[in-house]
Short mmCIF file of C-alpha atoms in Angstrom, two decimals:
data_model
loop_
_atom_site.label_atom_id
_atom_site.label_comp_id
_atom_site.label_asym_id
_atom_site.label_seq_id
_atom_site.Cartn_x
_atom_site.Cartn_y
_atom_site.Cartn_z
CA GLY G 1290 -25.08 -14.40 9.40
CA LYS G 1291 -26.34 -12.22 11.97
CA LYS G 1292 -27.97 -8.72 10.93
CA ASN G 1293 -26.49 -5.27 10.50
CA VAL G 1294 -28.57 -4.74 13.47
CA GLU G 1295 -28.02 -7.02 15.56
CA ILE G 1296 -24.36 -7.07 14.96
CA ALA G 1297 -24.46 -2.85 16.12
CA LYS G 1298 -25.98 -4.43 19.53
CA TYR G 1299 -23.05 -6.71 20.38
CA MET G 1300 -20.86 -4.22 19.70
CA ARG G 1301 -21.78 -1.62 21.94
CA GLU G 1302 -22.91 -4.02 24.90
CA THR G 1303 -19.41 -6.52 23.75
CA TYR G 1304 -17.26 -4.32 23.50
CA TYR G 1305 -18.00 -0.70 24.05
CA THR G 1306 -17.78 0.50 19.54
CA SER G 1307 -19.36 3.79 20.39
CA PRO G 1308 -21.88 4.59 17.66
CA GLU G 1309 -19.86 6.09 15.36
CA LYS G 1310 -17.37 3.48 15.39
CA THR G 1311 -19.83 0.88 14.78
CA ALA G 1312 -21.62 2.38 11.48
CA LEU G 1313 -18.67 3.07 10.29
CA ALA G 1314 -17.29 -0.98 10.97
CA ILE G 1315 -20.28 -2.34 9.74
CA THR G 1316 -20.46 -0.01 6.79
CA ILE G 1317 -16.75 -0.80 5.30
CA ALA G 1318 -18.03 -5.04 5.60
CA ASN G 1319 -21.00 -4.83 4.37
CA ARG G 1320 -19.07 -3.04 0.38
CA GLU G 1321 -16.18 -5.69 1.12
CA LYS G 1322 -18.58 -8.58 1.06
CA ASP G 1323 -20.31 -7.31 -1.90
CA ILE G 1324 -16.68 -6.58 -3.65
CA LEU G 1325 -14.96 -10.47 -1.87
CA LYS G 1326 -18.30 -12.19 -3.25
CA THR G 1327 -16.45 -12.54 -7.37
CA ILE G 1328 -13.14 -13.37 -5.86
CA ASP G 1329 -12.29 -17.14 -6.62
CA TYR G 1330 -11.13 -17.61 -3.58
CA GLU G 1331 -9.83 -21.11 -4.70
CA HIS G 1332 -7.81 -20.32 -7.66
CA GLY G 1333 -6.47 -16.62 -7.72
CA TYR G 1334 -4.23 -14.11 -5.93
CA SER G 1335 -2.03 -11.42 -5.66
CA LEU G 1336 1.52 -9.94 -6.41
CA TYR G 1337 3.13 -7.47 -4.53
CA ILE G 1338 7.24 -6.39 -5.73
CA GLY G 1339 8.64 -3.70 -3.67
CA ILE G 1340 10.96 -1.08 -4.40
CA PRO G 1341 13.09 -0.81 -1.57
CA PHE G 1342 14.28 3.20 -1.77
CA CYS G 1343 13.42 6.48 -1.33
CA PRO G 1344 15.05 10.17 -1.54
CA SER G 1345 14.74 9.93 2.06
CA ILE G 1346 13.06 8.42 5.60
CA CYS G 1347 10.21 9.66 6.84
CA LEU G 1348 10.32 10.74 10.68
CA TYR G 1349 7.32 8.81 11.49
CA CYS G 1350 8.95 5.44 8.72
CA SER G 1351 9.81 2.28 10.10
CA PHE G 1352 9.37 0.21 6.29
CA GLY G 1353 12.76 -1.00 4.74
CA SER G 1354 13.02 2.23 2.60
CA HIS G 1355 16.88 2.84 2.03
CA VAL G 1356 18.50 6.49 0.99
CA LEU G 1357 18.62 6.53 -3.13
CA SER G 1358 21.59 8.52 -2.70
CA ARG G 1359 23.58 6.48 -0.72
CA TRP G 1360 22.17 3.49 -2.22
CA GLU G 1361 21.57 4.13 -6.56
CA HIS G 1362 24.50 1.38 -7.52
CA MET G 1363 22.26 -0.34 -6.54
CA VAL G 1364 19.89 -0.50 -7.68
CA ASP G 1365 20.11 -2.46 -11.05
CA PRO G 1366 21.73 -5.10 -9.67
CA TYR G 1367 18.39 -5.30 -7.53
CA LEU G 1368 15.91 -5.03 -10.10
CA ASP G 1369 18.21 -8.16 -11.34
CA ALA G 1370 17.18 -9.68 -9.16
CA LEU G 1371 14.17 -8.84 -7.94
CA ILE G 1372 12.69 -10.31 -12.58
CA LYS G 1373 14.54 -13.15 -11.57
CA GLU G 1374 11.86 -13.72 -8.49
CA LEU G 1375 9.38 -12.86 -10.45
CA ILE G 1376 10.77 -15.57 -12.87
CA PHE G 1377 9.98 -17.54 -10.47
CA ILE G 1378 6.70 -16.82 -9.55
CA SER G 1379 5.38 -16.54 -12.92
CA GLU G 1380 5.95 -19.95 -14.19
CA ASN G 1381 4.33 -22.32 -10.56
CA MET G 1382 2.01 -19.76 -10.98
CA LYS G 1383 0.58 -20.81 -13.52
CA ASP G 1384 -2.37 -22.51 -12.64
CA TYR G 1385 -3.44 -19.62 -10.39
CA THR G 1386 -5.14 -16.18 -11.41
CA LEU G 1387 -3.39 -12.93 -11.26
CA ASP G 1388 -6.65 -11.06 -9.86
CA THR G 1389 -4.40 -7.15 -8.58
CA ILE G 1390 -0.57 -5.88 -9.16
CA TYR G 1391 0.80 -3.63 -6.60
CA ILE G 1392 4.58 -2.44 -7.09
CA GLY G 1393 5.27 -0.40 -3.57
CA GLY G 1394 7.91 0.51 -1.40
CA GLY G 1395 10.22 2.30 -0.59
CA THR G 1396 9.51 5.06 -3.56
CA PRO G 1397 9.05 2.65 -6.71
CA THR G 1398 9.12 6.33 -8.90
CA THR G 1399 13.32 6.89 -7.05
CA LEU G 1400 14.25 4.50 -10.17
CA ASN G 1401 14.08 6.42 -13.51
CA ALA G 1402 12.16 5.85 -16.86
CA ALA G 1403 14.43 3.90 -18.38
CA GLN G 1404 14.67 1.13 -14.72
CA MET G 1405 10.56 1.26 -14.82
CA GLU G 1406 9.92 0.25 -17.94
CA ARG G 1407 12.13 -2.09 -17.87
CA LEU G 1408 9.90 -3.84 -14.12
CA LEU G 1409 7.66 -2.52 -15.84
CA THR G 1410 7.94 -5.13 -18.90
CA LYS G 1411 8.82 -8.36 -17.22
CA VAL G 1412 5.68 -8.03 -15.23
CA THR G 1413 3.76 -7.55 -18.55
CA GLU G 1414 5.97 -9.57 -20.29
CA LEU G 1415 5.62 -12.46 -17.76
CA PHE G 1416 2.07 -12.10 -16.52
CA PRO G 1417 -0.87 -12.10 -18.09
CA MET G 1418 -2.65 -8.84 -17.79
CA GLU G 1419 -5.78 -10.17 -19.66
CA GLN G 1420 -6.74 -11.14 -16.11
CA VAL G 1421 -5.51 -8.57 -13.71
CA GLN G 1422 -8.53 -6.49 -12.57
CA GLU G 1423 -6.46 -3.63 -10.96
CA PHE G 1424 -2.48 -3.16 -11.22
CA THR G 1425 -1.42 0.19 -8.67
CA VAL G 1426 2.06 1.74 -8.85
CA GLU G 1427 2.89 3.51 -5.68
CA ALA G 1428 3.88 7.08 -6.99
CA GLY G 1429 3.78 7.94 -3.56
CA ARG G 1430 6.51 10.54 -3.44
CA PRO G 1431 5.44 14.23 -5.77
CA ASP G 1432 9.73 15.06 -5.10
CA THR G 1433 9.63 12.05 -7.63
CA ILE G 1434 8.07 12.12 -9.54
CA ASN G 1435 8.61 13.82 -13.19
CA GLU G 1436 7.23 13.52 -16.82
CA GLU G 1437 10.31 10.83 -17.99
CA VAL G 1438 9.06 8.37 -15.18
CA LEU G 1439 5.21 9.06 -16.11
CA LYS G 1440 5.10 8.63 -19.09
CA ALA G 1441 7.19 5.20 -19.29
CA ILE G 1442 4.10 4.17 -16.20
CA ARG G 1443 1.81 5.04 -19.12
CA LYS G 1444 2.90 2.67 -21.88
CA PHE G 1445 1.39 -0.19 -20.04
CA PRO G 1446 -1.52 -2.16 -18.30
CA VAL G 1447 -1.37 0.19 -15.03
CA THR G 1448 -4.93 1.30 -13.71
CA ARG G 1449 -4.25 2.77 -10.17
CA ILE G 1450 -1.35 5.58 -9.32
CA SER G 1451 -0.46 6.98 -5.70
CA ILE G 1452 0.53 10.62 -5.09
CA ASN G 1453 1.15 10.97 -1.23
CA PRO G 1454 1.74 14.40 0.53
CA GLN G 1455 0.52 12.98 3.89
CA THR G 1456 -0.30 16.63 5.19
CA MET G 1457 -0.95 19.79 3.13
CA ASN G 1458 1.40 22.14 5.91
CA GLN G 1459 4.60 23.21 4.81
CA GLU G 1460 5.89 23.54 8.44
CA THR G 1461 5.47 19.50 9.36
CA LEU G 1462 6.32 18.79 5.56
CA ASP G 1463 9.21 20.59 6.30
CA LEU G 1464 9.10 18.25 9.30
CA ILE G 1465 8.90 15.00 9.49
CA GLY G 1466 11.47 15.17 5.98
CA ARG G 1467 9.36 15.13 2.87
CA HIS G 1468 11.55 17.07 0.79
CA HIS G 1469 8.56 18.65 -1.17
CA THR G 1470 6.41 21.47 -0.99
CA VAL G 1471 2.47 22.20 -1.46
CA ASP G 1472 2.60 23.26 -4.54
CA MET G 1473 4.67 20.50 -5.71
CA VAL G 1474 2.16 18.09 -5.23
CA LYS G 1475 -0.77 19.60 -6.67
CA GLU G 1476 2.25 20.27 -10.12
CA LYS G 1477 2.61 16.50 -9.83
CA PHE G 1478 -1.03 14.74 -9.49
CA ARG G 1479 -1.86 17.76 -12.53
CA MET G 1480 0.66 16.69 -14.56
CA ALA G 1481 -0.52 13.09 -13.48
CA ARG G 1482 -4.24 13.71 -14.92
CA ASP G 1483 -2.48 16.05 -17.44
CA LEU G 1484 -0.85 12.66 -18.63
CA GLY G 1485 -4.40 9.93 -18.59
CA PHE G 1486 -4.50 9.17 -15.01
CA ASP G 1487 -7.84 8.57 -13.98
CA ASN G 1488 -7.56 6.39 -10.86
CA ILE G 1489 -5.05 7.89 -8.46
CA ASN G 1490 -5.21 7.93 -4.43
CA MET G 1491 -3.53 10.04 -1.96
CA ASP G 1492 -2.45 9.07 0.98
CA LEU G 1493 -3.04 11.28 4.24
CA ILE G 1494 -1.40 11.43 8.09
CA ALA G 1495 -3.31 12.74 10.77
CA GLY G 1496 -1.09 13.44 14.40
CA LEU G 1497 1.37 14.65 12.77
CA PRO G 1498 3.28 16.41 14.43
CA LYS G 1499 2.56 20.26 14.46
CA ASP G 1500 -0.50 19.42 12.96
CA THR G 1501 -3.43 20.97 14.88
CA PRO G 1502 -7.36 20.08 13.81
CA ALA G 1503 -7.36 23.36 11.55
CA SER G 1504 -4.46 22.63 9.90
CA PHE G 1505 -5.75 19.09 9.20
CA CYS G 1506 -8.95 20.51 7.95
CA GLN G 1507 -6.69 23.03 5.16
CA THR G 1508 -5.28 19.79 4.79
CA LEU G 1509 -8.00 17.70 3.86
CA ASP G 1510 -9.62 21.28 2.13
CA ARG G 1511 -6.14 21.25 -0.22
CA THR G 1512 -6.71 17.68 -1.41
CA LEU G 1513 -9.99 17.61 -2.26
CA SER G 1514 -9.92 19.92 -4.44
CA LEU G 1515 -7.67 18.23 -6.66
CA ASP G 1516 -10.38 16.19 -6.91
CA PRO G 1517 -8.68 12.64 -6.50
CA GLU G 1518 -10.49 9.60 -6.55
CA SER G 1519 -9.65 8.10 -2.62
CA VAL G 1520 -7.51 9.16 0.04
CA THR G 1521 -6.43 7.16 2.47
CA VAL G 1522 -6.84 8.27 5.95
CA HIS G 1523 -3.82 7.36 8.16
CA THR G 1524 -3.10 7.92 11.78
CA LEU G 1525 0.09 7.86 12.91
CA ALA G 1526 1.54 4.81 14.46
CA LEU G 1527 4.55 5.24 16.59
CA LYS G 1528 7.18 2.19 15.35
CA ARG G 1529 9.29 1.34 17.64
CA SER G 1530 12.67 1.26 14.72
CA SER G 1531 11.02 4.78 14.00
CA THR G 1532 12.81 8.25 13.74
CA LEU G 1533 10.40 10.27 15.36
CA VAL G 1534 10.83 7.08 18.62
CA THR G 1535 14.54 7.15 18.66
CA ASN G 1536 15.07 9.94 18.84
CA GLN G 1537 12.42 10.57 21.24
CA GLN G 1538 10.50 13.31 19.43
CA ARG G 1539 7.09 14.82 19.99
CA ALA G 1540 4.57 13.57 18.30
CA GLY G 1541 0.53 15.24 17.44
CA ASP G 1542 -1.34 15.54 19.81
CA ALA G 1543 -3.17 11.91 20.36
CA SER G 1544 -6.04 13.94 22.24
CA LEU G 1545 -7.29 15.46 19.00
CA THR G 1546 -5.85 13.07 16.39
CA GLY G 1547 -9.94 11.68 17.27
CA ASP G 1548 -11.03 15.35 15.76
CA MET G 1549 -8.34 14.95 12.44
CA LEU G 1550 -10.23 11.85 12.14
CA ALA G 1551 -13.96 13.17 12.57
CA SER G 1552 -13.22 15.22 10.11
CA ALA G 1553 -12.23 13.71 7.31
CA GLN G 1554 -14.88 11.53 7.05
CA ALA G 1555 -17.24 15.21 7.60
CA ALA G 1556 -15.27 16.23 4.42
CA LEU G 1557 -14.92 13.11 2.02
CA THR G 1558 -18.70 12.05 2.88
CA ALA G 1559 -19.32 14.98 1.76
CA ALA G 1560 -17.46 15.33 -1.91
CA GLY G 1561 -19.11 11.48 -2.45
CA HIS G 1562 -16.22 9.47 -1.26
CA PHE G 1563 -17.37 6.23 1.81
CA PRO G 1564 -15.83 4.62 2.90
CA TYR G 1565 -14.14 1.00 2.10
CA TYR G 1566 -11.61 -0.42 4.12
CA MET G 1567 -9.99 -0.37 7.59
CA TYR G 1568 -7.26 -1.24 9.21
CA ARG G 1569 -5.60 -0.61 12.45
CA GLN G 1570 -2.15 -0.78 13.65
CA SER G 1571 0.22 -1.52 17.02
CA ARG G 1572 1.24 1.62 18.70
CA CYS G 1573 -1.14 4.01 16.93
CA LEU G 1574 -2.26 6.85 18.37
CA GLY G 1575 -5.28 7.41 20.22
CA ASN G 1576 -5.55 3.54 19.08
CA LEU G 1577 -7.42 4.55 15.66
CA GLU G 1578 -7.80 3.36 12.99
CA ASN G 1579 -7.33 4.16 9.13
CA VAL G 1580 -9.73 4.04 6.13
CA GLY G 1581 -9.32 3.59 2.78
CA TRP G 1582 -12.28 6.47 1.50
CA CYS G 1583 -13.02 6.59 -2.41
CA LYS G 1584 -15.89 7.05 -4.91
CA LYS G 1585 -17.89 4.79 -5.82
CA GLY G 1586 -16.31 2.26 -8.32
CA HIS G 1587 -12.45 3.46 -7.93
CA GLU G 1588 -12.06 0.69 -4.09
CA GLY G 1589 -8.79 -0.53 -4.14
CA LEU G 1590 -8.64 -3.61 -5.16
CA TYR G 1591 -5.38 -4.98 -3.05
CA ASN G 1592 -5.80 -3.10 -0.60
CA ILE G 1593 -8.78 -5.35 0.96
CA PHE G 1594 -7.86 -8.57 -0.60
CA MET G 1595 -4.36 -8.29 1.99
CA MET G 1596 -5.95 -7.50 4.74
CA GLU G 1597 -8.51 -9.95 4.35
CA GLU G 1598 -6.71 -12.39 3.96
CA CYS G 1599 -9.00 -13.67 1.38
CA HIS G 1600 -5.87 -15.40 -0.97
CA THR G 1601 -2.94 -15.29 -1.51
CA VAL G 1602 -0.30 -12.36 -1.62
CA LEU G 1603 3.64 -13.39 -3.25
CA ALA G 1604 5.46 -10.15 -2.99
CA ALA G 1605 9.53 -10.40 -4.82
CA GLY G 1606 12.16 -7.37 -3.32
CA ALA G 1607 13.54 -6.71 -0.66
CA GLY G 1608 11.45 -6.14 2.75
CA ALA G 1609 9.08 -7.65 1.14
CA VAL G 1610 7.21 -11.25 2.81
CA THR G 1611 4.53 -12.89 0.69
CA LYS G 1612 1.49 -14.53 2.64
CA LEU G 1613 0.72 -18.42 1.91
CA LYS G 1614 -3.35 -18.77 2.14
CA ALA G 1615 -4.52 -22.23 1.63
CA PRO G 1616 -7.47 -22.34 -1.32
CA HIS G 1617 -9.43 -24.33 1.40
CA GLY G 1618 -9.67 -23.57 5.31
CA ASP G 1619 -7.78 -21.08 6.83
CA ARG G 1620 -3.95 -22.05 6.75
CA ILE G 1621 -1.96 -18.86 6.20
CA GLU G 1622 2.17 -19.89 6.06
CA ARG G 1623 4.66 -17.14 4.70
CA ILE G 1624 7.97 -16.30 3.97
CA PHE G 1625 10.14 -13.22 4.78
CA ASN G 1626 12.31 -11.76 2.04
CA TYR G 1627 16.45 -10.34 3.48
CA LYS G 1628 15.62 -7.10 4.40
CA TYR G 1629 18.36 -5.38 2.88
CA PRO G 1630 19.03 -4.78 -1.08
CA TYR G 1631 22.50 -5.69 -0.42
CA GLU G 1632 21.40 -8.81 1.24
CA TYR G 1633 18.65 -9.44 -0.83
CA ASN G 1634 21.57 -9.07 -3.36
CA GLU G 1635 24.07 -11.97 -2.44
CA ARG G 1636 21.52 -14.84 -0.28
CA PHE G 1637 19.13 -14.72 -3.46
CA GLU G 1638 19.59 -18.35 -3.96
CA GLN G 1639 18.99 -19.18 -0.74
CA LEU G 1640 15.69 -17.00 -0.74
CA MET G 1641 15.08 -19.01 -3.89
CA GLN G 1642 15.73 -21.86 -1.14
CA ARG G 1643 12.56 -21.44 0.82
CA LYS G 1644 10.59 -19.54 -1.85
CA GLU G 1645 10.22 -23.32 -3.28
CA ARG G 1646 8.07 -23.55 -0.52
CA ILE G 1647 5.02 -21.90 -2.70
CA LYS G 1648 5.48 -24.91 -4.71
CA GLN G 1649 5.07 -27.52 -1.84
CA PHE G 1650 2.19 -25.97 -0.31
CA TYR G 1651 -0.01 -25.35 -3.66
CA ALA G 1652 0.97 -29.53 -4.13
CA SER G 1653 -1.05 -30.36 -0.65
CA TYR G 1654 -4.13 -28.87 -1.59
CA LYS G 1655 -4.21 -30.66 -4.90
#
């Protein structure tokens, strides 16, 4: 309820926040408030669908991702179970409005074109698409993107995709275990453009091994030359179960990471992007933040809704976490899915018993 000037004064005097970070936080908060005015807190929800397979595991990653070459035999059985879970969700949320859908992972484009089409066909059959404001599919790893899978995605009302280089420094790409080249990022981005994708996000990470402020600026220049609608700039987080930490490998220089974020802010602002959401993970280099930047009208709505905990996020798939938000008040409950695909499949009936809590939760507010 306070004015921006009062908020800024409080942040500086109470938390010793720098003027730059104070301005960033207030700018983002005001943009989020405008977007959140449009949300039906009582009846709205979002849907997350997890595809827990990747071509390789990145050095810094601690997500529930599994190398496709070892787990390929599990993909179709996994989709069988995933579709059953989506059927359950759709049957129990008929009285509520689906605002956003986010298919993440892992890397969803590890699915081949037929598997992707099978999944998206079921999603669009089960859920009323006319309600959905945003439908995102992560095509995160350029080495998984091909024309067939992009054409499969284009058959459906997907509004947003991500193509994530993380860095445009080839030495760093090789070191962190991403099996693609800088040129491949450009090639797959242009392929998506040629097929009609007009809302593309690109993720970058500041503080990666062998990255410097100069090479990070080069990453920014190469990324912005592609003219994506949004760019999410993450600070490297030293996750305890990542290879980077367990093998005691050297991360980037924490003292220089702040310079990288400052360069990102300057470059993205000059390119017509503005910050629209922000969060901070534990164990980030320099105790710094992750910021989503976009051109006007291209805010990632799911990102805002999920971070602000303004409504329920129902999550399907291995490792997915459902977050039930009370229609009135601040109460939140979580339901955790089994992490591994084989466990998700083998213990699926037990998982569905857990998911019965969705019915009970909403019944208690009627």
